[in-house]
C-alpha positions as a Python dict, from the first residue, in 0.01 Angstrom:
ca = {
    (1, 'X'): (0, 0, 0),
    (2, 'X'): (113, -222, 283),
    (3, 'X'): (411, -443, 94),
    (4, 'X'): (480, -433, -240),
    (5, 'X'): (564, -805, -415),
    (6, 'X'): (679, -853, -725),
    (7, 'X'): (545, -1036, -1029),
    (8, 'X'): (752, -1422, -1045),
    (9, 'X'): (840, -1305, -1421),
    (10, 'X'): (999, -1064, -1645),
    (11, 'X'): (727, -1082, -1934),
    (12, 'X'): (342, -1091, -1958),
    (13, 'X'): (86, -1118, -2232),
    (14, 'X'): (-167, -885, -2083),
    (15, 'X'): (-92, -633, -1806),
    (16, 'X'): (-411, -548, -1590),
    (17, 'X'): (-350, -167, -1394),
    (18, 'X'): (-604, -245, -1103),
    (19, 'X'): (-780, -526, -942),
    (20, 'X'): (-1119, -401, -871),
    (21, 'X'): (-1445, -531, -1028),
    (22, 'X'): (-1366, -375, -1379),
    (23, 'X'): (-1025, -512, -1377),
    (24, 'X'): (-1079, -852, -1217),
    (25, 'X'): (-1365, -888, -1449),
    (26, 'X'): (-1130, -818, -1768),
    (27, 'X'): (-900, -1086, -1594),
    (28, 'X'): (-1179, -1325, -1555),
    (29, 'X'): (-1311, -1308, -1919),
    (30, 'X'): (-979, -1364, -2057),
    (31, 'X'): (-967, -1687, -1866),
    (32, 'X'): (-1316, -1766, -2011),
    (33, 'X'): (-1222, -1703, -2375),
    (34, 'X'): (-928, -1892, -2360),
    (35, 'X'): (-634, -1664, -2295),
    (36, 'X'): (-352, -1847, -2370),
    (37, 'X'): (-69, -1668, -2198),
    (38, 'X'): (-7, -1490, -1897),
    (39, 'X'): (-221, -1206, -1729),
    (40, 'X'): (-93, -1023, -1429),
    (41, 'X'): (-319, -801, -1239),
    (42, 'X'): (-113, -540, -1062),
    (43, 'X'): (-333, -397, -760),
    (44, 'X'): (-258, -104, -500),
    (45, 'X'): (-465, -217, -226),
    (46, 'X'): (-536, -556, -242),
    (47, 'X'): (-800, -523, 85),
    (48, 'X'): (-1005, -323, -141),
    (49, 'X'): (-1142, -83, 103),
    (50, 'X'): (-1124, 216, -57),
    (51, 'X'): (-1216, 91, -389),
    (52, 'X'): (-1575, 259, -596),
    (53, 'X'): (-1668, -120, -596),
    (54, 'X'): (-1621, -130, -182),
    (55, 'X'): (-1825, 174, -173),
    (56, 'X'): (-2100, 169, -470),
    (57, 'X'): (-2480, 174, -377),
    (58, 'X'): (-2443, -164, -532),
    (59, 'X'): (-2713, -138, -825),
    (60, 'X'): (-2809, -223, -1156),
    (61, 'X'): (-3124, -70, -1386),
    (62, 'X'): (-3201, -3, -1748),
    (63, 'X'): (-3302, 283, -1689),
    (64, 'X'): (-3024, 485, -1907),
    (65, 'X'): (-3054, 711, -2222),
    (66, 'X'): (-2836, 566, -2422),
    (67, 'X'): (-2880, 288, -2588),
    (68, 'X'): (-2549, 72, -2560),
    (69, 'X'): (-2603, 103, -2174),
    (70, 'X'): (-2937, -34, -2180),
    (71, 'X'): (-2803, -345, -2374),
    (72, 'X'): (-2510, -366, -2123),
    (73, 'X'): (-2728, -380, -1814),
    (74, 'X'): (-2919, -624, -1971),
    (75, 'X'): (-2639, -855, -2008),
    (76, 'X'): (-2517, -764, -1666),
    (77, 'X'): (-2874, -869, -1484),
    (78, 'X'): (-2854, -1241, -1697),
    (79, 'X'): (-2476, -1270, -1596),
    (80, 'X'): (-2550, -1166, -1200),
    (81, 'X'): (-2851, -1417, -1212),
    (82, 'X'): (-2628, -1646, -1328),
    (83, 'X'): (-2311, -1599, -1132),
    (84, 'X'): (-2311, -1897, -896),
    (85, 'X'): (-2364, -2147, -1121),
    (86, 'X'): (-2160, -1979, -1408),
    (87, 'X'): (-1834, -1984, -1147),
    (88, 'X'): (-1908, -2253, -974),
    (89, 'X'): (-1710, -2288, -668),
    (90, 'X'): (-1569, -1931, -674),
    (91, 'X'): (-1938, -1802, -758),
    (92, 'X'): (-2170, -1732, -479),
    (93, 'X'): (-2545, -1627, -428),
    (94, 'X'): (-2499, -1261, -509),
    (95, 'X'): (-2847, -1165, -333),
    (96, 'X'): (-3010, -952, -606),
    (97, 'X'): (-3240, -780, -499),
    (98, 'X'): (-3502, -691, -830),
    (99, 'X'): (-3737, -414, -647),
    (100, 'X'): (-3628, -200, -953),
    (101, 'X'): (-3609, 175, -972),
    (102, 'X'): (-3841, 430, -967),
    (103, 'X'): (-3754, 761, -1121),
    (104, 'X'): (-4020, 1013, -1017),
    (105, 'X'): (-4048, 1336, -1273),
    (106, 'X'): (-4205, 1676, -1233),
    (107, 'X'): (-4401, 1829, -1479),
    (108, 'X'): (-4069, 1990, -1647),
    (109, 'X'): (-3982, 1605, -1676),
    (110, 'X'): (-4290, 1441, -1750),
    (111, 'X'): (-4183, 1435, -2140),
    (112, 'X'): (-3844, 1344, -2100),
    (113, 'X'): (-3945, 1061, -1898),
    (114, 'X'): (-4171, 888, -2116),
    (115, 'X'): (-3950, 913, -2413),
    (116, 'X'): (-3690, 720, -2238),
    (117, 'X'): (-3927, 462, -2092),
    (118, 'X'): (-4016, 419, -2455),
    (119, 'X'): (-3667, 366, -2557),
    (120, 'X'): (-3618, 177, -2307),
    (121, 'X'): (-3896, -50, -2370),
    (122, 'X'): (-3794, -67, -2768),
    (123, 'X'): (-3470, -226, -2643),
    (124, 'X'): (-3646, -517, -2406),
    (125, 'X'): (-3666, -337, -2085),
    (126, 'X'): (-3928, -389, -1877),
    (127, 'X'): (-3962, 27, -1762),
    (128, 'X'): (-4328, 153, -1791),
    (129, 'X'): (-4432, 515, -1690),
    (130, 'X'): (-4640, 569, -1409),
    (131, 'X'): (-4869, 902, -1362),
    (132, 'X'): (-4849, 1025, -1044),
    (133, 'X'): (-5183, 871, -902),
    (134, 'X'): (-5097, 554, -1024),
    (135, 'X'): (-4774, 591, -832),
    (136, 'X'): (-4961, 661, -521),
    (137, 'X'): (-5148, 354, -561),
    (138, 'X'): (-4868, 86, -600),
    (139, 'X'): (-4653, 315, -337),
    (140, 'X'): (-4852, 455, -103),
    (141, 'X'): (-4566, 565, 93),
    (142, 'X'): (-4446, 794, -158),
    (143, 'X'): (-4594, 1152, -206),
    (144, 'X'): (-4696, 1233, -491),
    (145, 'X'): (-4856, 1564, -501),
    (146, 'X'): (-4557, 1737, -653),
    (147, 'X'): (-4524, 1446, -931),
    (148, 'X'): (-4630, 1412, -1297),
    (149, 'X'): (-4514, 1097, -1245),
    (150, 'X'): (-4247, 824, -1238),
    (151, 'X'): (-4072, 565, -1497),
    (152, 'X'): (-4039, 196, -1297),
    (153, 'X'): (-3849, -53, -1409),
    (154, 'X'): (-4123, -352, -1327),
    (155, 'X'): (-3852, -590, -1392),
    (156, 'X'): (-3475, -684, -1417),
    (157, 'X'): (-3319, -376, -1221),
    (158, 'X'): (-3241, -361, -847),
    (159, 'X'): (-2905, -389, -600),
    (160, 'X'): (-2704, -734, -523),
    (161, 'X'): (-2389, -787, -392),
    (162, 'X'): (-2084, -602, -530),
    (163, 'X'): (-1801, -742, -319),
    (164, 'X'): (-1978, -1086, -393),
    (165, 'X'): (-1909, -1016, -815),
    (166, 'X'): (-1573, -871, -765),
    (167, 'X'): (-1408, -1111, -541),
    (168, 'X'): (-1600, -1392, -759),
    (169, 'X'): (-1407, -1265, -1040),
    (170, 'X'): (-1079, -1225, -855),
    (171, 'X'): (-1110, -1556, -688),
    (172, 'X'): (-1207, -1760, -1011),
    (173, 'X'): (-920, -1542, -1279),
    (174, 'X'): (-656, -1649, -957),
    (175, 'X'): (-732, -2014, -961),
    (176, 'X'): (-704, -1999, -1371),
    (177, 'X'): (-342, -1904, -1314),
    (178, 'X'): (-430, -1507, -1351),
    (179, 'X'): (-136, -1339, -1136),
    (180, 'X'): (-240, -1060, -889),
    (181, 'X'): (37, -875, -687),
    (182, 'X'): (-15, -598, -435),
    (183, 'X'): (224, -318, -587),
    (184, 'X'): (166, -9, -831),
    (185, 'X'): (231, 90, -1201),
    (186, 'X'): (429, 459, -1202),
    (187, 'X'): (541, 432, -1536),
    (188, 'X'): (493, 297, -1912),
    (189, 'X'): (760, 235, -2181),
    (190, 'X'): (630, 365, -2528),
    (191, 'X'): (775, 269, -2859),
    (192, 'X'): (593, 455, -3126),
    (193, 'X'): (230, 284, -3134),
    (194, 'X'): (297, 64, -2896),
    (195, 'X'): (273, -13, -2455),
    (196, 'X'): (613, -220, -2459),
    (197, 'X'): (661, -236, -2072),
    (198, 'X'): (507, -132, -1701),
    (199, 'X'): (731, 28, -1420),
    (200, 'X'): (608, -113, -1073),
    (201, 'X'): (697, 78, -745),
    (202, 'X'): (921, -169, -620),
    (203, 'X'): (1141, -145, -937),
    (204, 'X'): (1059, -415, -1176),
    (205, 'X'): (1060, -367, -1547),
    (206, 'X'): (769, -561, -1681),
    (207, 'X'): (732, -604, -2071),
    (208, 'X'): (376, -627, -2209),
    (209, 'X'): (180, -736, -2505),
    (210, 'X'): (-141, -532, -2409),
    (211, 'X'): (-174, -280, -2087),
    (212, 'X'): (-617, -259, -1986),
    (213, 'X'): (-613, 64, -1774),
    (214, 'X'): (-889, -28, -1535),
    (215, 'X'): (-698, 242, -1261),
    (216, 'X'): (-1057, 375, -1150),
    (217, 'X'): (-998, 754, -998),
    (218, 'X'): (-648, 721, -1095),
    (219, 'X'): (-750, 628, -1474),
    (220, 'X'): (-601, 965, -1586),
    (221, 'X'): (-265, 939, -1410),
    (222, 'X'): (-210, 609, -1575),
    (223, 'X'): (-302, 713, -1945),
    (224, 'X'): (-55, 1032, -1906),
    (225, 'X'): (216, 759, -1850),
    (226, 'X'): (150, 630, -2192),
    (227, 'X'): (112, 985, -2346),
    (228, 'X'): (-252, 1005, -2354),
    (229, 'X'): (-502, 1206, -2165),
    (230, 'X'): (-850, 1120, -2054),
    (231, 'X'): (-1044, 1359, -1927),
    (232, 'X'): (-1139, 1150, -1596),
    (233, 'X'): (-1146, 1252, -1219),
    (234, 'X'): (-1272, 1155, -894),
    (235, 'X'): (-1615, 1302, -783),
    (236, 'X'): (-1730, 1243, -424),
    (237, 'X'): (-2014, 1079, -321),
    (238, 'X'): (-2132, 1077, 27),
    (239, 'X'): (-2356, 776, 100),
    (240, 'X'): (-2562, 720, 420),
    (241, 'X'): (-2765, 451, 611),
    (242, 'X'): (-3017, 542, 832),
    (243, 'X'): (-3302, 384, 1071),
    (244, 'X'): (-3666, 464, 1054),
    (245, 'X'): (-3915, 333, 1314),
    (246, 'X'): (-4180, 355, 1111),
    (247, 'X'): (-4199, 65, 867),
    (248, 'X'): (-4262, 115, 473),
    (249, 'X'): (-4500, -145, 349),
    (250, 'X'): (-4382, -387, 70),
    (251, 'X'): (-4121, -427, -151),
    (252, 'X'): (-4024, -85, -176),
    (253, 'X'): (-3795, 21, -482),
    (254, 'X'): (-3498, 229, -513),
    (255, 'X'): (-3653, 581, -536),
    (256, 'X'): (-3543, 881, -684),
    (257, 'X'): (-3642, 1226, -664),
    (258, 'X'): (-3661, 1484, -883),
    (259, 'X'): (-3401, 1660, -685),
    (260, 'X'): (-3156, 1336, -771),
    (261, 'X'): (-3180, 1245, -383),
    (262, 'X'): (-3216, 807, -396),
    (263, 'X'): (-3327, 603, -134),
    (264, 'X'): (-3364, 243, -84),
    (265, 'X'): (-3412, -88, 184),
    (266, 'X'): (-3028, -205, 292),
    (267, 'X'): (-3125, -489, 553),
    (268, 'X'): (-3318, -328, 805),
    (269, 'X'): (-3212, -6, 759),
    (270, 'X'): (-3218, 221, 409),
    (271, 'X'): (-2926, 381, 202),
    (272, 'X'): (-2954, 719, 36),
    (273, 'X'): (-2665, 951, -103),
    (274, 'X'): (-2545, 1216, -298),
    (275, 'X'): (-2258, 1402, -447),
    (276, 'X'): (-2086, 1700, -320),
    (277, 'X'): (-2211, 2050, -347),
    (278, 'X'): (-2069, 2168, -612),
    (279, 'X'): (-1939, 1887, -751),
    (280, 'X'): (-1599, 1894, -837),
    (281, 'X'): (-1293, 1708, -895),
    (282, 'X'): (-1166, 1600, -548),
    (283, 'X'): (-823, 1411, -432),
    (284, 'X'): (-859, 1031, -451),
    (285, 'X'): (-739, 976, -105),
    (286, 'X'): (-1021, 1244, -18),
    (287, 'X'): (-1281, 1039, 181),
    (288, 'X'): (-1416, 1258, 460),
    (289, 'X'): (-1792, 1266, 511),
    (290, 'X'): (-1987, 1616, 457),
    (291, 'X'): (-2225, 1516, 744),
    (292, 'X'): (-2395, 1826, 681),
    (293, 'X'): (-2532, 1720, 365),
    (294, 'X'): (-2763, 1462, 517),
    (295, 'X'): (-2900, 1702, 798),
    (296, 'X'): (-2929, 1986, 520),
    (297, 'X'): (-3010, 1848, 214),
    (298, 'X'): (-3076, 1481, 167),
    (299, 'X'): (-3286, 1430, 493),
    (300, 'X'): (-3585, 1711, 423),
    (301, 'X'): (-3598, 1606, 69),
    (302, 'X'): (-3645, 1216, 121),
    (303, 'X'): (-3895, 1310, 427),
    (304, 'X'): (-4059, 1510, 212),
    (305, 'X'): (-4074, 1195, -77),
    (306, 'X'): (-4152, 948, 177),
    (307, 'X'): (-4317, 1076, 522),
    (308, 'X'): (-4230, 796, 706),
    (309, 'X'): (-3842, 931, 669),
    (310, 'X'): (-3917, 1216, 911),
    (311, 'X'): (-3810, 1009, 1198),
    (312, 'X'): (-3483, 919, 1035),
    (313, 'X'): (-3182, 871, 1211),
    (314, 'X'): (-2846, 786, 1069),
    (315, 'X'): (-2700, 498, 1170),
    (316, 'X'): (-2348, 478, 933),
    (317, 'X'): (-2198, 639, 694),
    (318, 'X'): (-1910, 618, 404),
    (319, 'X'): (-1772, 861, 119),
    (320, 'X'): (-1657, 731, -187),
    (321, 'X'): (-1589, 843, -530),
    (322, 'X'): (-1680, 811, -885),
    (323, 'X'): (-1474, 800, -1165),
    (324, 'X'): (-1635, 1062, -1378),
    (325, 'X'): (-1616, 1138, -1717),
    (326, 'X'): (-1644, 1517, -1750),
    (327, 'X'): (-1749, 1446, -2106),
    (328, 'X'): (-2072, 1311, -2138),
    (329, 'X'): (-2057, 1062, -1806),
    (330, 'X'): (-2035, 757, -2030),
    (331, 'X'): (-1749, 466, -2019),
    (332, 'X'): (-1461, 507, -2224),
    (333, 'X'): (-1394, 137, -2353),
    (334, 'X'): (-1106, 17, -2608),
    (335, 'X'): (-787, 130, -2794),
    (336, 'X'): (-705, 434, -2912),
    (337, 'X'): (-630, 419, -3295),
    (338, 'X'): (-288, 548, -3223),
    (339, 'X'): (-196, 283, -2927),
    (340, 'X'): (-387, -38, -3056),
    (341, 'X'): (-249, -219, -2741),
    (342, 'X'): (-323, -3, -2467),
    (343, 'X'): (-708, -50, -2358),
    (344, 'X'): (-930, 180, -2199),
    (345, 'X'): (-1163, 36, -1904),
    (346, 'X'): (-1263, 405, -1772),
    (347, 'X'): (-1444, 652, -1672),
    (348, 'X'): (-1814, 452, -1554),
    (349, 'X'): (-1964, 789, -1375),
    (350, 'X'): (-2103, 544, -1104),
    (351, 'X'): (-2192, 271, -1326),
    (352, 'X'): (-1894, 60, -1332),
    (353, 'X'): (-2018, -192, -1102),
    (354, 'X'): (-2352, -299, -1301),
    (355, 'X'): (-2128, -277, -1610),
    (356, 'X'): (-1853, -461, -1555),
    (357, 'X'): (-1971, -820, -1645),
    (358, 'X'): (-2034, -671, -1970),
    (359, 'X'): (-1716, -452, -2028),
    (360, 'X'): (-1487, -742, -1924),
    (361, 'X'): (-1590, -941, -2175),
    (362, 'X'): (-1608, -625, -2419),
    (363, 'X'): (-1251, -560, -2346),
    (364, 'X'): (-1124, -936, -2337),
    (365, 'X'): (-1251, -953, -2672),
    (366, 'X'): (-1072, -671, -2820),
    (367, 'X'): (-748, -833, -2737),
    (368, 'X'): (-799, -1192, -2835),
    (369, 'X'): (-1001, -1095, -3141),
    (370, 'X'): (-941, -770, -3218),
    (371, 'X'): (-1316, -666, -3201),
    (372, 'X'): (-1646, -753, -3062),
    (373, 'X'): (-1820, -1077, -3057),
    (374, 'X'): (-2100, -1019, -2812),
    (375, 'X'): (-2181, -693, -2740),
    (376, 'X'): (-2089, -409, -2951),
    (377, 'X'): (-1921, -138, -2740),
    (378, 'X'): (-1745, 83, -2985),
    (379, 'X'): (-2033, 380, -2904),
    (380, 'X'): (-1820, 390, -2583),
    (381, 'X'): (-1454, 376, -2780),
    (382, 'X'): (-1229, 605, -2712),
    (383, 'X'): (-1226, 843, -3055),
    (384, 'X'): (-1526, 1042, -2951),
    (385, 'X'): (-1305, 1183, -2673),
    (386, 'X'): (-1018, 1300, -2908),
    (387, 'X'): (-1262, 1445, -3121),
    (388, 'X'): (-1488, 1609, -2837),
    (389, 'X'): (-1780, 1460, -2950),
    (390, 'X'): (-1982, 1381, -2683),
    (391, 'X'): (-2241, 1065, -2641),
    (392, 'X'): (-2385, 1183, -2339),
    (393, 'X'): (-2567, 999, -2044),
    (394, 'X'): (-2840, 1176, -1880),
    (395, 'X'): (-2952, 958, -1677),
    (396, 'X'): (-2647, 1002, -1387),
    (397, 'X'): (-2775, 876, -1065),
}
């Protein structure tokens, strides 16, 4: 943090713990349905360049296993296709990108894969499976004679511009009197079943009708302060951009191997990444590159995917983190029954970005209603954590 400022009152409606593109979206959607008090959005690093949305590969798909998320992304590809004209001056041309994904299998994975694509499909995606010579002929580039196959989302799925959405959100909530200050929550007042007030870092005492924890890596520091846990921590992820002289024909797709390697076009270069080996919890403020991964790991695999990657050479990179949920790598949305006020926004495993148009409407809903009026998000609630029942997501990227 640079310079902490305090908020210009004593007393908010809704308290918003970070400013990113889940929180500013929460913000935003509150403005939307009519909020009709005061929301403050209390941020530690207002230049955003450490935050998952700063440092996300940026993209949305359908391609999940669980149902709810499929439904989510779908409202997140109408609202990004919208987004300029839905915000109007604060909007902007978010450049999407809809090459889709392609999710190549091995044999192991070959059953797996068209099950989901069938799911998929049964909930108005556009994936279809692909054998591995039809792969070959609408990507030539990729080799496929280590494939059963691959499931493609034809339609609706690709990358667009996250800073675009999040400062959208930010700069539209701001102009509809949402208050954002540069300073940090470090403490919560509990009364029995109730958030009554936030602590900031520069000493203010601010009382609360509803707290949305949208902390990202620091999700589980800021639940403790209201007496909860949430079994959340930052994972690295070590992304890359390389060069390759050697051009790939078309509109090529975000790819992924088998080995969980992706790869995809970013301007003239590409983008590929992937977690730490093992992957562990690491320190938020952790964001050193492991440049051996790319010269060990991720370059012989994608060369071996896509030939023309042999000549790669890396031209930036950055390390950033996801907020993973060691549970089943799903969201964590809503109240827990014991602290109605107090709203989960947590946990996205990577997927926060493509979700968040969704989830701050989700959440925005739950505190002017009390309960869903679009989507329903209560597979994601927060009881299945207390209880340790998992709704797992196996489709991590």
């Amino acid at each position: 943090m640079t310079g902490l400022r305090a908020p210009s009152r004593q007393s908010f409606d809704v308290v918003i713990v970070g400013g990113a593109v889940i929180g500013s979206a929460v913000a935003w959607w509150l403005t939307e349905l009519g909020q009709p008090g005061r929301v403050l959005v209390v941020e530690r690093d207002p230049s955003y360049e450490f935050a998952s949305t700063a440092r996300s590969s940026s993209g949305i798909r359908q391609q999940f296993s669980t149902p709810v998320n499929v439904l989510i992304s779908q409202f997140g590809v109408a609202f990004i296709r919208s987004f300029e004209g839905r915000l109007g001056e604060d909007g902007c041309d978010l450049a999407f990108r809809e090459h889709g994904y392609l999710v190549c299998c091995t044999a192991a994975g070959e059953a797996t894969a068209r099950a989901l694509a069938e799911l998929q499909r049964s909930l108005g995606a556009e994936t279809v499976f692909l054998t591995a010579a039809e792969v070959g002929e609408r990507f030539p580039y990729v080799a496929t004679s280590d494939l059963a196959g691959a499931s493609w989302g034809a339609g609706a799925e690709g990358w667009f511009d996250a800073m675009g959405l999040m400062q959208g959100f930010r700069r539209s909530a701001r102009r509809r009197g949402v208050e954002y200050v540069e300073n940090e929550v470090v403490a919560l007042d509990r009364a029995g079943g109730r958030v009554e007030a936030a602590h900031l870092a520069s000493g203010e005492r601010v009382a609360c009708g509803h707290v949305v924890n949208a902390a990202g890596t620091r999700a589980r520091k800021v639940a403790r302060m209201a007496g909860l846990d949430l079994a959340v921590e930052a994972r690295k992820r070590h992304s890359f951009l390389f060069s390759c002289p050697d051009p790939v024909p078309g509109r090529m797709p975000l790819v992924t191997d088998p080995s969980g390697i992706y790869v995809r076009p970013e301007g003239p270069w590409f983008l590929t990444g992937l977690a730490s080996d093992p992957d562990l919890e690491s320190d938020p403020h952790d964001f050193d590159t492991d440049h051996a991964l790319f010269e060990e790991t991720i370059w012989p695999l994608i060369a071996h995917r896509v030939p023309q990657f042999e000549r790669a050479r890396v031209e930036r990179f950055y390390t950033g983190h996801y907020a993973y949920n060691t549970l089943d790598q799903n969201a964590v949305i809503g109240p827990p029954p014991e602290l109605p006020n107090f709203h989960f926004a947590n946990g996205f495993s990577g997927h926060g970005l493509q979700q968040a148009p969704a989830v701050g409407r989700g959440v925005a809903e739950l505190i002017l209603y009390g309960g869903y009026r679009s989507l329903d998000l209560s597979p994601l609630g927060p009881e299945r954590m207390t209880a340790g029942r998992p709704l797992r997501e196996t489709a991590v990227i």
